XYZ file of C-alpha atoms in Angstrom:
127
model
C 121.546 67.124 127.385
C 119.453 70.152 128.374
C 122.602 72.196 129.009
C 124.003 71.315 125.580
C 120.734 72.315 123.874
C 120.701 75.609 125.797
C 124.299 76.343 124.765
C 123.494 75.640 121.097
C 120.386 77.818 121.324
C 122.375 80.704 122.866
C 125.017 80.438 120.124
C 122.311 80.453 117.455
C 120.687 83.543 118.961
C 124.040 85.370 119.090
C 124.739 84.468 115.463
C 121.344 85.760 114.377
C 121.812 88.949 116.406
C 125.164 89.631 114.756
C 123.904 89.054 111.221
C 120.622 90.886 111.862
C 122.531 93.800 113.366
C 124.415 94.345 110.118
C 121.204 93.966 108.118
C 119.459 96.511 110.341
C 122.321 98.991 109.913
C 122.089 98.572 106.134
C 118.319 98.978 106.229
C 118.562 102.138 108.361
C 120.924 103.696 105.819
C 118.184 103.348 103.165
C 115.365 104.740 105.308
C 114.791 108.481 105.028
C 114.081 110.275 108.295
C 113.864 113.981 109.038
C 117.424 114.057 110.394
C 118.709 112.637 107.083
C 116.776 115.047 104.855
C 119.229 117.958 104.867
C 122.259 115.712 104.190
C 120.309 114.062 101.342
C 119.523 117.444 99.769
C 123.144 118.521 100.190
C 124.338 115.332 98.512
C 121.947 115.907 95.594
C 123.342 119.424 95.201
C 126.919 118.092 95.399
C 126.196 115.513 92.694
C 124.854 118.236 90.400
C 127.784 120.527 91.069
C 130.248 117.679 90.488
C 128.608 117.186 87.103
C 129.104 120.884 86.337
C 125.449 121.878 86.654
C 123.866 124.915 88.213
C 121.463 123.498 90.811
C 118.577 125.357 92.412
C 116.314 123.778 95.038
C 112.939 125.464 94.546
C 110.967 123.860 97.355
C 110.963 121.117 99.965
C 107.704 120.099 101.582
C 106.296 117.295 103.654
C 102.866 115.748 103.232
C 101.050 113.204 105.361
C 99.075 110.529 103.585
C 95.363 110.341 104.215
C 95.553 106.563 103.859
C 96.128 104.684 107.071
C 99.534 103.072 107.334
C 101.199 105.003 104.522
C 104.321 106.978 105.414
C 104.797 110.708 105.008
C 106.314 111.894 101.756
C 108.867 114.607 101.204
C 108.480 116.484 97.920
C 111.556 118.201 96.508
C 111.352 120.446 93.459
C 114.630 121.454 91.844
C 116.106 122.872 88.683
C 119.391 122.113 86.996
C 121.066 123.730 84.039
C 123.984 122.515 81.935
C 124.805 120.380 78.935
C 122.490 117.613 77.745
C 124.851 114.845 78.939
C 125.392 116.423 82.374
C 121.695 117.070 82.884
C 120.708 113.555 81.884
C 123.444 112.115 84.114
C 122.067 114.143 87.010
C 118.581 112.732 86.459
C 120.021 109.217 86.384
C 121.926 109.902 89.613
C 118.700 111.021 91.286
C 117.022 107.793 90.174
C 119.921 105.853 91.712
C 119.668 107.342 95.191
C 119.564 104.696 97.936
C 116.018 105.780 98.843
C 112.874 105.032 96.877
C 112.582 108.054 94.598
C 109.332 108.733 92.801
C 109.718 111.252 90.001
C 106.392 113.059 89.834
C 107.350 115.426 87.082
C 110.361 116.209 84.942
C 110.859 118.493 82.006
C 113.800 119.282 79.760
C 113.967 122.435 77.735
C 116.624 124.025 75.578
C 117.833 127.471 76.604
C 120.234 129.197 74.247
C 123.391 127.120 74.831
C 122.330 124.867 77.692
C 119.606 122.464 78.808
C 117.220 123.191 81.652
C 115.801 120.417 83.845
C 112.970 120.879 86.295
C 112.175 117.834 88.392
C 109.771 117.122 91.255
C 110.663 114.165 93.469
C 108.787 112.422 96.228
C 110.477 110.255 98.824
C 108.937 108.318 101.682
C 109.902 109.620 105.128
C 109.714 107.384 108.177
C 109.644 109.313 111.454
């Protein structure tokens, strides 16, 4: 009886490990760390270029929270220029990134024949 219970317990643990392993891999893909920052910025630039925008990353900085237990934040300031539809689509794509994106500031302005977007993002970084 004890052996049967141990076997069932071992099988249950293995099942949980397998399902938790996949969940952990998914979770890790959503967590921003310093080694994922450059690929994230490159993907943001690629999205803008695919939409036909001129993208310019103005600054990238990291800040540490003064509150205990809060993660670091990465602040990215960028500009994009193109048509209204492309620029708005780019902003929507930024909002749809797999990380929690906090848009601190955004501004649209008309320039001759195109629209100019300046946006400041903050993302939590877990290192």
